[in-house]
PDB file of C-alpha atoms in Angstrom:
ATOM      1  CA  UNK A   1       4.930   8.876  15.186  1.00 47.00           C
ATOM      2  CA  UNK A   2       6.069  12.632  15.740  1.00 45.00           C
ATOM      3  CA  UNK A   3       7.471  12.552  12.551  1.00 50.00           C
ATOM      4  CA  UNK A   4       4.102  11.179  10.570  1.00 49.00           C
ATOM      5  CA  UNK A   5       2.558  13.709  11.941  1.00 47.00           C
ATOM      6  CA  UNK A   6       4.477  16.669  11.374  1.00 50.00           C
ATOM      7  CA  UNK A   7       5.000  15.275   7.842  1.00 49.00           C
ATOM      8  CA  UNK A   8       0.756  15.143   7.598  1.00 48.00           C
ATOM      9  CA  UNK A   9       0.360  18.302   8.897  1.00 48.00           C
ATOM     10  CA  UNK A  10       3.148  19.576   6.047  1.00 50.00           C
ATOM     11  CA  UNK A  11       1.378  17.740   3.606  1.00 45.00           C
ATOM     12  CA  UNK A  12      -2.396  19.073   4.158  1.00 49.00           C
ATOM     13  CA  UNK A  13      -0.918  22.895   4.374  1.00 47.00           C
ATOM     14  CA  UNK A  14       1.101  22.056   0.817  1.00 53.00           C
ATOM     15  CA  UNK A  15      -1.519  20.480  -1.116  1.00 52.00           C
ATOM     16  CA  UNK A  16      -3.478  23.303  -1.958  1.00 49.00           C
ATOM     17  CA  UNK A  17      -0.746  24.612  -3.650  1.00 50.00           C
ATOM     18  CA  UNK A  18       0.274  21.463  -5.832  1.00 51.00           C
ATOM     19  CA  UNK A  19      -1.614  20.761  -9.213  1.00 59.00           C
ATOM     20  CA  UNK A  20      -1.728  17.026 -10.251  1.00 57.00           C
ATOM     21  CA  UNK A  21      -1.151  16.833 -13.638  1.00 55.00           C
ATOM     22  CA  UNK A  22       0.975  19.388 -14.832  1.00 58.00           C
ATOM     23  CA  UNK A  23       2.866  19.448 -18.108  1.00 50.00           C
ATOM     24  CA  UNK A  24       6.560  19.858 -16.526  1.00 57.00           C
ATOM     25  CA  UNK A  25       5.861  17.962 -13.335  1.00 73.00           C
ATOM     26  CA  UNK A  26       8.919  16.044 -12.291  1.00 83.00           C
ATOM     27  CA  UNK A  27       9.877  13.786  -9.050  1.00 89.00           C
ATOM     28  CA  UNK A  28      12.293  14.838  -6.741  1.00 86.00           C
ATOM     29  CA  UNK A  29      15.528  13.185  -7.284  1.00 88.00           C
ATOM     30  CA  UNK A  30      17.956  10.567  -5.056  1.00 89.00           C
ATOM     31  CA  UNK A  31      16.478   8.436  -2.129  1.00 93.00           C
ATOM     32  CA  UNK A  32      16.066   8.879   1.730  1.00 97.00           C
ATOM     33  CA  UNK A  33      17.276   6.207   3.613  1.00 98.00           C
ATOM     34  CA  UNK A  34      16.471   4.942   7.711  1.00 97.00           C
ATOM     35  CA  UNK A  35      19.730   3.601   9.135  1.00 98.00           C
ATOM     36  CA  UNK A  36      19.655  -0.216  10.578  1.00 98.00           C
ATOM     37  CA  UNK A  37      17.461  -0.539  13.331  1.00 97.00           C
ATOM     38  CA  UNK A  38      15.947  -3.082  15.101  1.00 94.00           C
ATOM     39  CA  UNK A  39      12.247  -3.960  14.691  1.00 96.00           C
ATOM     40  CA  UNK A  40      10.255  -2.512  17.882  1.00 96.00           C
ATOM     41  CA  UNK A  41       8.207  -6.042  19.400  1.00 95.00           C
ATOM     42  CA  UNK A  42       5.255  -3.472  20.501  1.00 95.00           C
ATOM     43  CA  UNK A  43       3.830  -2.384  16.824  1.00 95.00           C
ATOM     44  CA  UNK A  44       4.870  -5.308  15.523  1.00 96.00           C
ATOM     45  CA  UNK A  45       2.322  -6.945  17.379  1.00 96.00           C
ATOM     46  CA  UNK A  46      -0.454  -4.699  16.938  1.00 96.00           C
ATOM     47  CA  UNK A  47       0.347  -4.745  13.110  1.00 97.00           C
ATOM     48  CA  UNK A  48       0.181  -8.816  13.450  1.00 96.00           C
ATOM     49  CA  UNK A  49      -3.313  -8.454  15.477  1.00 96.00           C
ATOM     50  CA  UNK A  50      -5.338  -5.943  13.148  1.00 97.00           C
ATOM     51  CA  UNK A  51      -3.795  -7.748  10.165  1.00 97.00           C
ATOM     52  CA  UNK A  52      -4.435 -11.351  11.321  1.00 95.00           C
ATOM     53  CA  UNK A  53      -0.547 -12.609  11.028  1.00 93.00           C
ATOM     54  CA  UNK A  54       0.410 -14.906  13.636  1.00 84.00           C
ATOM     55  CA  UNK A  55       2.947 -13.699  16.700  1.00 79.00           C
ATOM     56  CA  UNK A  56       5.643 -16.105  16.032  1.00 82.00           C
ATOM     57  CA  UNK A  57       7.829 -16.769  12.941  1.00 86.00           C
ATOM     58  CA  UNK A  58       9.691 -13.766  10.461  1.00 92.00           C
ATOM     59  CA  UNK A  59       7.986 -10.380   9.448  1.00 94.00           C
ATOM     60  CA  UNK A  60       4.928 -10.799   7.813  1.00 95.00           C
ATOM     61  CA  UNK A  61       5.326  -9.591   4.208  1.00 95.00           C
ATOM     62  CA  UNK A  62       3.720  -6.677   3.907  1.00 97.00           C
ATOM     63  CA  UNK A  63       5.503  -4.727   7.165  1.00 97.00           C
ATOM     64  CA  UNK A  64       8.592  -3.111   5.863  1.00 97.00           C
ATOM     65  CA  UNK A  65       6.375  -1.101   3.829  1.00 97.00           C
ATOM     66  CA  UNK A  66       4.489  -0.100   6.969  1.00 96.00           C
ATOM     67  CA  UNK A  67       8.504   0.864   8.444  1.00 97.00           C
ATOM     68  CA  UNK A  68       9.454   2.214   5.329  1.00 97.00           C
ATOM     69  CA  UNK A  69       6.457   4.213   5.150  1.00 94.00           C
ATOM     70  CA  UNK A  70       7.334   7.842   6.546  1.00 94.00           C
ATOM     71  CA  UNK A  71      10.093   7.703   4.557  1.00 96.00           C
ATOM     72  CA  UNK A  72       8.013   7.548   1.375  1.00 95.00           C
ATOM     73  CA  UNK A  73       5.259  10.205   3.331  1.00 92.00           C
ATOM     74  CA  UNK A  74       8.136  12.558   3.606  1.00 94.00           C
ATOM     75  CA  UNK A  75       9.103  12.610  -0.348  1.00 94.00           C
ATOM     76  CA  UNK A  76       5.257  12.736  -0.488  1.00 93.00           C
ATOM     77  CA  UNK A  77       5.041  15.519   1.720  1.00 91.00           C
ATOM     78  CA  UNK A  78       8.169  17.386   0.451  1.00 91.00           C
ATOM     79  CA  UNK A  79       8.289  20.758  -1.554  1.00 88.00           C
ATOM     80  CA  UNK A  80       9.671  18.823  -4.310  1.00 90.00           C
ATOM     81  CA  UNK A  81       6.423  16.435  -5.547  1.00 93.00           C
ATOM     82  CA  UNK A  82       4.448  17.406  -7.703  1.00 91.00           C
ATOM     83  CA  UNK A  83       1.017  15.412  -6.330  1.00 91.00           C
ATOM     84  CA  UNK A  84      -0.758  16.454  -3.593  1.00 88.00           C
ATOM     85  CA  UNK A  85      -0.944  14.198  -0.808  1.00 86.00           C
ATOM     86  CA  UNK A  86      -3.964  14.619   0.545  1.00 81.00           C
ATOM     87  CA  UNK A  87      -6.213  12.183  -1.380  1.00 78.00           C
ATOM     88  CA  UNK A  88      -3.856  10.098  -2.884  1.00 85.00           C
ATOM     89  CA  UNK A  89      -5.216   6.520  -3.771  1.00 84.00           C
ATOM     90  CA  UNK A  90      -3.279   3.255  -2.816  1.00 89.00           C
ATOM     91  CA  UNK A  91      -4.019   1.559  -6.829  1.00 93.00           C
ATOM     92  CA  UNK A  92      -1.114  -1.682  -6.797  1.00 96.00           C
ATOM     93  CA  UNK A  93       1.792  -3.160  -4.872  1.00 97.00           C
ATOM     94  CA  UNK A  94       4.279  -5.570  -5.626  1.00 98.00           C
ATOM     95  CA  UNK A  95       6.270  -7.316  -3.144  1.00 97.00           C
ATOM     96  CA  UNK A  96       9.628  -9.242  -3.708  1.00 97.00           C
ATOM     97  CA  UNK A  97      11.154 -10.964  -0.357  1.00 96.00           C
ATOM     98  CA  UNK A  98      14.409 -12.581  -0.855  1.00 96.00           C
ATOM     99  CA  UNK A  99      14.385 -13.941   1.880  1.00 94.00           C
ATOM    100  CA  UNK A 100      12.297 -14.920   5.251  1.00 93.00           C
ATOM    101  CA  UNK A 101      13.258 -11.132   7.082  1.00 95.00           C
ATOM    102  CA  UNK A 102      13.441 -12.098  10.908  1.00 95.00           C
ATOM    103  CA  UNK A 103      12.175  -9.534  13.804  1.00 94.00           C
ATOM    104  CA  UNK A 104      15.368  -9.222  15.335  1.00 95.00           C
ATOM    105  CA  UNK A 105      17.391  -8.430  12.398  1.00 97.00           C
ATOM    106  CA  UNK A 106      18.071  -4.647  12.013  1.00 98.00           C
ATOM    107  CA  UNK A 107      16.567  -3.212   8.632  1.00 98.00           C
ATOM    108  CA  UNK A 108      18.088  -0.374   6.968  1.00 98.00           C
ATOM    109  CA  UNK A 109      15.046   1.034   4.732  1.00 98.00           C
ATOM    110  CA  UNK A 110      15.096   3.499   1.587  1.00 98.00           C
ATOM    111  CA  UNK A 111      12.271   5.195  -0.576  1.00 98.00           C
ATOM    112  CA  UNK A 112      12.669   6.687  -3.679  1.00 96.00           C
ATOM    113  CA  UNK A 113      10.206   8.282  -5.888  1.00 95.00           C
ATOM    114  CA  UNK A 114      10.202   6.380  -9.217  1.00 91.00           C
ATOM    115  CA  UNK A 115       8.220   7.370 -11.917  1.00 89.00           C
ATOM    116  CA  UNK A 116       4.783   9.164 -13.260  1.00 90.00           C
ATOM    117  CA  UNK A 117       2.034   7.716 -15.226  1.00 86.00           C
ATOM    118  CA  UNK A 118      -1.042   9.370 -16.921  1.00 84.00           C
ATOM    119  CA  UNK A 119      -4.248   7.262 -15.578  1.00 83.00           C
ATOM    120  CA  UNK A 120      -7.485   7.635 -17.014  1.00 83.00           C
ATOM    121  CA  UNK A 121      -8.519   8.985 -13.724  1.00 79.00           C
ATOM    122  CA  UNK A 122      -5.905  10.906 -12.892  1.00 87.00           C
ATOM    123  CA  UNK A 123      -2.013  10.986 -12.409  1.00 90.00           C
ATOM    124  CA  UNK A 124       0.064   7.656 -10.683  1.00 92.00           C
ATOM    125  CA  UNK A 125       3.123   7.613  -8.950  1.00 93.00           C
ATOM    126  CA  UNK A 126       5.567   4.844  -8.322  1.00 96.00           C
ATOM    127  CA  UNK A 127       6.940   4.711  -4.995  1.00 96.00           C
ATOM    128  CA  UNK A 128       9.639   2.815  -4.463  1.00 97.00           C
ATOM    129  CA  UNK A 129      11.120   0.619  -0.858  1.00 98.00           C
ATOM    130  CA  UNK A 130      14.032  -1.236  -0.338  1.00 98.00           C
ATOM    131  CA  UNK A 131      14.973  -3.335   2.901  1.00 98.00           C
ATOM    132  CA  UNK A 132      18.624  -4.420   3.718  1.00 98.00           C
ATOM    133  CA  UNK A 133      20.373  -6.113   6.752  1.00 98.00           C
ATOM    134  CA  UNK A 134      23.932  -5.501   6.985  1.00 97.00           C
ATOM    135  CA  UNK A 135      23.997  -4.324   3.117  1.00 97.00           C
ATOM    136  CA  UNK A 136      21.944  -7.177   1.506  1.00 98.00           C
ATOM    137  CA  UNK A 137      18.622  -6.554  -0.345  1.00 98.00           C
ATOM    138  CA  UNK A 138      16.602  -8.806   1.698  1.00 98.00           C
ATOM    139  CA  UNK A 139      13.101  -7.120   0.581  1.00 98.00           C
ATOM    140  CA  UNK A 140      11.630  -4.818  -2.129  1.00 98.00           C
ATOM    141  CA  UNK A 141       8.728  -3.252  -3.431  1.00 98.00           C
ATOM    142  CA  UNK A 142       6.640  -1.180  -5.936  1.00 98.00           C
ATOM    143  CA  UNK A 143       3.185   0.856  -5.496  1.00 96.00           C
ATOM    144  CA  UNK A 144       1.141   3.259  -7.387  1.00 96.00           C
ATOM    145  CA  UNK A 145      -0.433   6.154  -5.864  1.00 93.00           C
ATOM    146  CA  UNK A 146      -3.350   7.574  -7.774  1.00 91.00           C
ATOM    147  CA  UNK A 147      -4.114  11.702  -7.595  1.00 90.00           C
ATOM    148  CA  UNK A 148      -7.600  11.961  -9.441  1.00 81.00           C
ATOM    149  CA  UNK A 149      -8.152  14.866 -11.482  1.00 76.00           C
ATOM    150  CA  UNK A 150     -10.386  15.190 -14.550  1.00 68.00           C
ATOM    151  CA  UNK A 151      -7.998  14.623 -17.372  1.00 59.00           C
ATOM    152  CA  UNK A 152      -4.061  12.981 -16.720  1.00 43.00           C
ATOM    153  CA  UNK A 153      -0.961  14.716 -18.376  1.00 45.00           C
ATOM    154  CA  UNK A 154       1.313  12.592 -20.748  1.00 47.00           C
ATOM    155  CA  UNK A 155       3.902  11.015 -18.579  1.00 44.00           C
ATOM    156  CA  UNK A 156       6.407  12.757 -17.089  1.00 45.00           C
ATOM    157  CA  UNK A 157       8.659   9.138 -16.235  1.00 44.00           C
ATOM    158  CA  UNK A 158      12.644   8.925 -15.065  1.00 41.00           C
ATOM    159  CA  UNK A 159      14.354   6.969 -16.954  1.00 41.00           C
ATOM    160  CA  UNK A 160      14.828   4.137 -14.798  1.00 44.00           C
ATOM    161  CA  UNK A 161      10.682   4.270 -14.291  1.00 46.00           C
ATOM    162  CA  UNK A 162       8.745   1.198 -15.221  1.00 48.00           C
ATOM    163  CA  UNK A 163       4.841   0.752 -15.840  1.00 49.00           C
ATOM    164  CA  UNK A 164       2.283  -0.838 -12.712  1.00 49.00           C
ATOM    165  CA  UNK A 165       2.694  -4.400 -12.597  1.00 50.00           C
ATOM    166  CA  UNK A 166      -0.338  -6.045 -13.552  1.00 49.00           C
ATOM    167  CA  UNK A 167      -1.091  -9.057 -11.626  1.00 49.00           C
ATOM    168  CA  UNK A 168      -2.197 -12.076 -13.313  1.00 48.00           C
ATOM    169  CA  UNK A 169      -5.486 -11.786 -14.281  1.00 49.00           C
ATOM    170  CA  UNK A 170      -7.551 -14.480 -11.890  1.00 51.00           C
ATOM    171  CA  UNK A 171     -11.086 -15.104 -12.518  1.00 75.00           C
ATOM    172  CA  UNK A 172     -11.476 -13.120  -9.186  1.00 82.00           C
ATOM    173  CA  UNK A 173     -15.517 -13.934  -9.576  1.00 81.00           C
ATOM    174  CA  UNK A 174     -14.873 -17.396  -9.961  1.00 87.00           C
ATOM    175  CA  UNK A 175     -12.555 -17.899  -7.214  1.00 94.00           C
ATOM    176  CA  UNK A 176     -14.011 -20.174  -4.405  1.00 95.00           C
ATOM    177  CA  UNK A 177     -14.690 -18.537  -1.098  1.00 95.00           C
ATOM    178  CA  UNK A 178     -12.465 -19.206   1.816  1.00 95.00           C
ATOM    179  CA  UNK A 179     -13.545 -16.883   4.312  1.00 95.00           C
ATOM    180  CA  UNK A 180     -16.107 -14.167   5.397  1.00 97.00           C
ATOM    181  CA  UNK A 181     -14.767 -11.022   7.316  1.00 97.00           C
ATOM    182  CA  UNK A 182     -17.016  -7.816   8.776  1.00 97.00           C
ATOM    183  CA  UNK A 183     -14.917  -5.166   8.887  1.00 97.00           C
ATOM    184  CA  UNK A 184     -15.841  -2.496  11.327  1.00 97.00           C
ATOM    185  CA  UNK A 185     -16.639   1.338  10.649  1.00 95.00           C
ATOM    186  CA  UNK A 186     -13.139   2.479  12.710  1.00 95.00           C
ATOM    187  CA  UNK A 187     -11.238  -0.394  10.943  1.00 97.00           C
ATOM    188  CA  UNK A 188      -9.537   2.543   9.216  1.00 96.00           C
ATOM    189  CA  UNK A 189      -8.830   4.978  12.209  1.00 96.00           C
ATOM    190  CA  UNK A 190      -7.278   1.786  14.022  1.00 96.00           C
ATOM    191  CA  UNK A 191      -5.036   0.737  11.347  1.00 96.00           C
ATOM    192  CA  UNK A 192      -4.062   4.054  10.758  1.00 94.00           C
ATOM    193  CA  UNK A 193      -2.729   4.052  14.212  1.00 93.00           C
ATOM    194  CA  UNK A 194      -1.064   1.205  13.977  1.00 94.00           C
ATOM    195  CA  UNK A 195       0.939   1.675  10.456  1.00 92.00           C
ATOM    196  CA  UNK A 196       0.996   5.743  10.422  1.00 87.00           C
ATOM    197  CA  UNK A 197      -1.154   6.009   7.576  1.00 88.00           C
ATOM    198  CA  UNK A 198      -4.136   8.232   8.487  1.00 86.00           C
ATOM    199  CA  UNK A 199      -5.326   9.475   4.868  1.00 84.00           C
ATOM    200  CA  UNK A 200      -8.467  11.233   5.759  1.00 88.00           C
ATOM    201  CA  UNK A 201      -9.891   9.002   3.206  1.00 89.00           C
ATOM    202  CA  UNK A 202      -9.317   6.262   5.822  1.00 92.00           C
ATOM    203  CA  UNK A 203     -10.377   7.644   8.420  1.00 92.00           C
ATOM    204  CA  UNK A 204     -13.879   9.341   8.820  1.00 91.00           C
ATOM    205  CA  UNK A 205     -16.715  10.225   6.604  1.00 90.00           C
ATOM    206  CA  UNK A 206     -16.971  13.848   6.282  1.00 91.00           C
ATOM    207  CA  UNK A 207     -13.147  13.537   5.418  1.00 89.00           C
ATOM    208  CA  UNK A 208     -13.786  10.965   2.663  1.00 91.00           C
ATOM    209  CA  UNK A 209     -16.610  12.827   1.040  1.00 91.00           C
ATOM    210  CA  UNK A 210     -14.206  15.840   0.451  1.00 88.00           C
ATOM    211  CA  UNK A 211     -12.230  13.212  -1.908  1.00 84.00           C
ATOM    212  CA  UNK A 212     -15.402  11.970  -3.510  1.00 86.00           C
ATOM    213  CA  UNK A 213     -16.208   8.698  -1.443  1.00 90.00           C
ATOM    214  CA  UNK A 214     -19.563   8.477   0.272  1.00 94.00           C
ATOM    215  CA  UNK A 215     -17.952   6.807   3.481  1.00 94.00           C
ATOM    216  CA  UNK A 216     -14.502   6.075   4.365  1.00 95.00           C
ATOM    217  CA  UNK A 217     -12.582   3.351   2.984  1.00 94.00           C
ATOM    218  CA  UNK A 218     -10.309   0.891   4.512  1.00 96.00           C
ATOM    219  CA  UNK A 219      -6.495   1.099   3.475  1.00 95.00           C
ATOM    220  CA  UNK A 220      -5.001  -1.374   0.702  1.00 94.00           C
ATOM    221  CA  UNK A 221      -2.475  -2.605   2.684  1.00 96.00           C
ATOM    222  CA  UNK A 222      -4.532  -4.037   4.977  1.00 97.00           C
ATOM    223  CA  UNK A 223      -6.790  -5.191   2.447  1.00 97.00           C
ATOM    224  CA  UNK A 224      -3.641  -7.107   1.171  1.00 97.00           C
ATOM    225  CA  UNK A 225      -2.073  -7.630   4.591  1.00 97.00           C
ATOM    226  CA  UNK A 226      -5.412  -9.464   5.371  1.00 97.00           C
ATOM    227  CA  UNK A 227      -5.260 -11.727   2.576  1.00 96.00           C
ATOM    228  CA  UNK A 228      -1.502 -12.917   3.101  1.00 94.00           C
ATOM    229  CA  UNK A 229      -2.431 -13.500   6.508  1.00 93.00           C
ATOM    230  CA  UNK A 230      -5.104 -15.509   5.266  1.00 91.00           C
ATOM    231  CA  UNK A 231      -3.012 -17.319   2.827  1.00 82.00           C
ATOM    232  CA  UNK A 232      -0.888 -18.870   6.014  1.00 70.00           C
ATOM    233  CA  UNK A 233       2.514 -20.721   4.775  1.00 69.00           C
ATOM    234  CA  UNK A 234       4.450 -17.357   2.813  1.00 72.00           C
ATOM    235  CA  UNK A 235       8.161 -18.575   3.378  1.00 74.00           C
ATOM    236  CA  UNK A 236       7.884 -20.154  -0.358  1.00 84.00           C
ATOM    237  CA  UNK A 237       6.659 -16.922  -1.661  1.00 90.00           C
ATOM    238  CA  UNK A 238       8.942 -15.078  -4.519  1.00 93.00           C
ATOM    239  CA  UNK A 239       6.672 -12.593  -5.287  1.00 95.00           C
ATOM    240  CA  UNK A 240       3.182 -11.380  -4.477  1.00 96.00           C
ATOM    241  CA  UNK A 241       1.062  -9.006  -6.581  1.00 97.00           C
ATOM    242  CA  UNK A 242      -1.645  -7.020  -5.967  1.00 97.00           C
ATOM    243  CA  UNK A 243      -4.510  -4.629  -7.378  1.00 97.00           C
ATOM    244  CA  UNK A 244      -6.724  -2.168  -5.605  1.00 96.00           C
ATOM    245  CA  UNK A 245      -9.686  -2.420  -7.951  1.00 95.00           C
ATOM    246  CA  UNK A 246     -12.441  -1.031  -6.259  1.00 94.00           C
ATOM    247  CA  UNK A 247     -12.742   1.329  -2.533  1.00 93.00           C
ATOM    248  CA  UNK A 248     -13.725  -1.221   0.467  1.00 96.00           C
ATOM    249  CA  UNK A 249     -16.455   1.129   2.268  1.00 96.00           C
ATOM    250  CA  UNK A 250     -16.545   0.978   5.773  1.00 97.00           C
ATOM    251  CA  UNK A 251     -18.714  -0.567   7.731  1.00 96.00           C
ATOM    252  CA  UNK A 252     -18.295  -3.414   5.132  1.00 96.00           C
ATOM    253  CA  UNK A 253     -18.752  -7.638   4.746  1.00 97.00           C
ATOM    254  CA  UNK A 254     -16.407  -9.125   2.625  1.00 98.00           C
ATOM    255  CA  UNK A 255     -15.156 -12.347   1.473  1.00 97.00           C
ATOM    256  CA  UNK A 256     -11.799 -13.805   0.894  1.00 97.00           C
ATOM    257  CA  UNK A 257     -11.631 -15.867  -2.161  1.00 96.00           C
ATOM    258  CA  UNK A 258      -8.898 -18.461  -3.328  1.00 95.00           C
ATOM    259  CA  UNK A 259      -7.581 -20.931  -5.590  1.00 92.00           C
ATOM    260  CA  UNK A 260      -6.348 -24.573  -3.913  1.00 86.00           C
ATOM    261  CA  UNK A 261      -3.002 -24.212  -5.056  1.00 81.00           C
ATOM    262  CA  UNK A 262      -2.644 -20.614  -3.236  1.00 77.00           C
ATOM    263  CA  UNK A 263      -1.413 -18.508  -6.550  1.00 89.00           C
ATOM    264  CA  UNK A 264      -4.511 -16.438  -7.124  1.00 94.00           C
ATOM    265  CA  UNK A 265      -7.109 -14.590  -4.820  1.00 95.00           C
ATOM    266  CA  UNK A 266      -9.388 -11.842  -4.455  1.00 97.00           C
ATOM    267  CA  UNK A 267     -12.061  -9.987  -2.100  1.00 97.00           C
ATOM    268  CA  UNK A 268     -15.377  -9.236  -3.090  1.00 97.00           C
ATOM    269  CA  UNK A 269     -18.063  -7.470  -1.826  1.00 95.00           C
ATOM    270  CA  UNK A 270     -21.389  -9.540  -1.036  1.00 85.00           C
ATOM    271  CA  UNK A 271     -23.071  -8.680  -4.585  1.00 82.00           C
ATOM    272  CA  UNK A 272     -19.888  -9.935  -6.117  1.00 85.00           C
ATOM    273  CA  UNK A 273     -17.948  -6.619  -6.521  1.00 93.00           C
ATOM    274  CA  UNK A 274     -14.378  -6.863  -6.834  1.00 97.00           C
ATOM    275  CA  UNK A 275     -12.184  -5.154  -4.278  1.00 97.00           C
ATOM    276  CA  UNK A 276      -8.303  -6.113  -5.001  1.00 97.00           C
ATOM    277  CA  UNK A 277      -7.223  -8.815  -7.094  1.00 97.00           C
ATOM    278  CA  UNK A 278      -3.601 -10.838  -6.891  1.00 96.00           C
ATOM    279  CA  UNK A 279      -1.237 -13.309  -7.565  1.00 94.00           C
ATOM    280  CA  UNK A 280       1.303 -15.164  -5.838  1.00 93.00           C
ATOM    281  CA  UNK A 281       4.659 -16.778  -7.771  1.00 92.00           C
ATOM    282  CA  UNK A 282       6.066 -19.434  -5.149  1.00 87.00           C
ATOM    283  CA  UNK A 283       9.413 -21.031  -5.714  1.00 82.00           C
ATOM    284  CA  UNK A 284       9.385 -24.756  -6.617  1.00 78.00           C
TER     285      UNK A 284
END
């Protein structure tokens, strides 16, 4: 936790300084890698509690991006990127397991910057984690990272970059309900203290409205985390996607929505808004 902080406290003091959207901007090259390690019981349990995941059984999905995660704050944070941090907008992930990840297995964990995107609200960035146990991918992902500024640059990509992932496109309106879920005021402050990830959109008011949102807004990844936990039976899952479409404000009611054969869901708002959209592709 040391670490997320110090790399925070880098990050505020060098975002003044950084100007999303300029002409030459480039990402900071290579990877940075964790070494094996084993998964610590304690925060794996308080992830499991605020997300809704059950105790026993492998990792939940969405948790080696919450170990990977100062890894990716720390090319974030770093002289090198061109975005500044504070303000940044969780817009997509994409998750591929290759297989059911177990909590005792050590996970070595790399991040990589991977490519940047003119939005029509801003600038993206692809952020790239990888999970291995004793050398073999066992778990990957992709997210976007939106700066907001008034008019993107043309894309400034690597050549290995590749656009957002869309998820399918479910009739998130038309989705049935499944379940109903008020989500406190703090929901932000205590997931942020569980996963490291205390944007101070996330986290209090006054903080948001400096970034343009009236209240603060609960993370993505526990929007998402939420929803797989929801979901219940993952271990035929070969890939989940998933779009941030609109800021959950906090306090906040929302409700999880579903089709029967599990492959498409959403949360909306109670006048119908849609918050994050996705799709699941299970093996047969």
């Amino acid at each position: 936790m040391t670490s997320l902080s110090a790399s925070l406290v880098r990050g505020a003091l060098s975002s003044p300084f950084k100007r999303a959207g300029r002409p030459d901007a480039a990402l900071p090259p290579g990877r940075l890698t964790r070494p094996a390690a084993p998964v610590a019981p304690g925060p794996l349990a308080a992830y499991g509690r605020i997300c809704g995941f059950t105790e026993a059984g492998p990792l939940p999905l969405t948790y080696p991006h919450v170990l990977a995660f100062p890894l990716t704050l720390r090319l974030m944070t770093g002289r090198a990127f061109p975005l500044p941090v504070l303000g940044l907008v969780h817009t997509w992930i994409e998750i591929t397991p290759h297989r059911a990840v177990q909590p005792t297995e050590p996970l070595e964990l790399t991040a990589q910057a991977w490519g940047l995107t003119p939005h029509r609200r801003g600038t993206e960035v692809t952020m790239a984690t990888e999970a291995r146990v004793a050398g073999e991918l066992v778990w990957e992902s992709r997210s976007g990272y939106l700066s907001r500024h008034r008019h993107a640059a043309p894309a400034v990509d690597r050549a290995t970059a590749s656009p957002a992932p869309a998820p399918a496109a479910p009739a998130a309106e038309e989705l049935p309900a499944r379940a109903e879920w008020r989500l406190p005021g703090d929901l932000g402050r205590r997931y942020g203290a569980v996963s490291g990830d205390r944007n101070p959109i996330h986290l209090h008011p006054l903080a948001a409205r400096l970034f343009g949102f009236p209240r603060a807004i609960a993370h993505g990844m526990w929007t998402a985390a939420r929803c797989l936990a929801e979901a219940g039976n993952v271990a035929d899952i070969r890939s989940v996607r998933a779009e941030f479409k609109a800021p959950v404000l906090l306090p906040a009611t929302v409700t999880y929505a579903a089709d029967t054969a599990g492959s498409a869901f959403a949360l909306r708002g109670p006048e119908g808004r849609v918050h994050l959209v996705g799709a699941v592709d299970r093996r047969p």
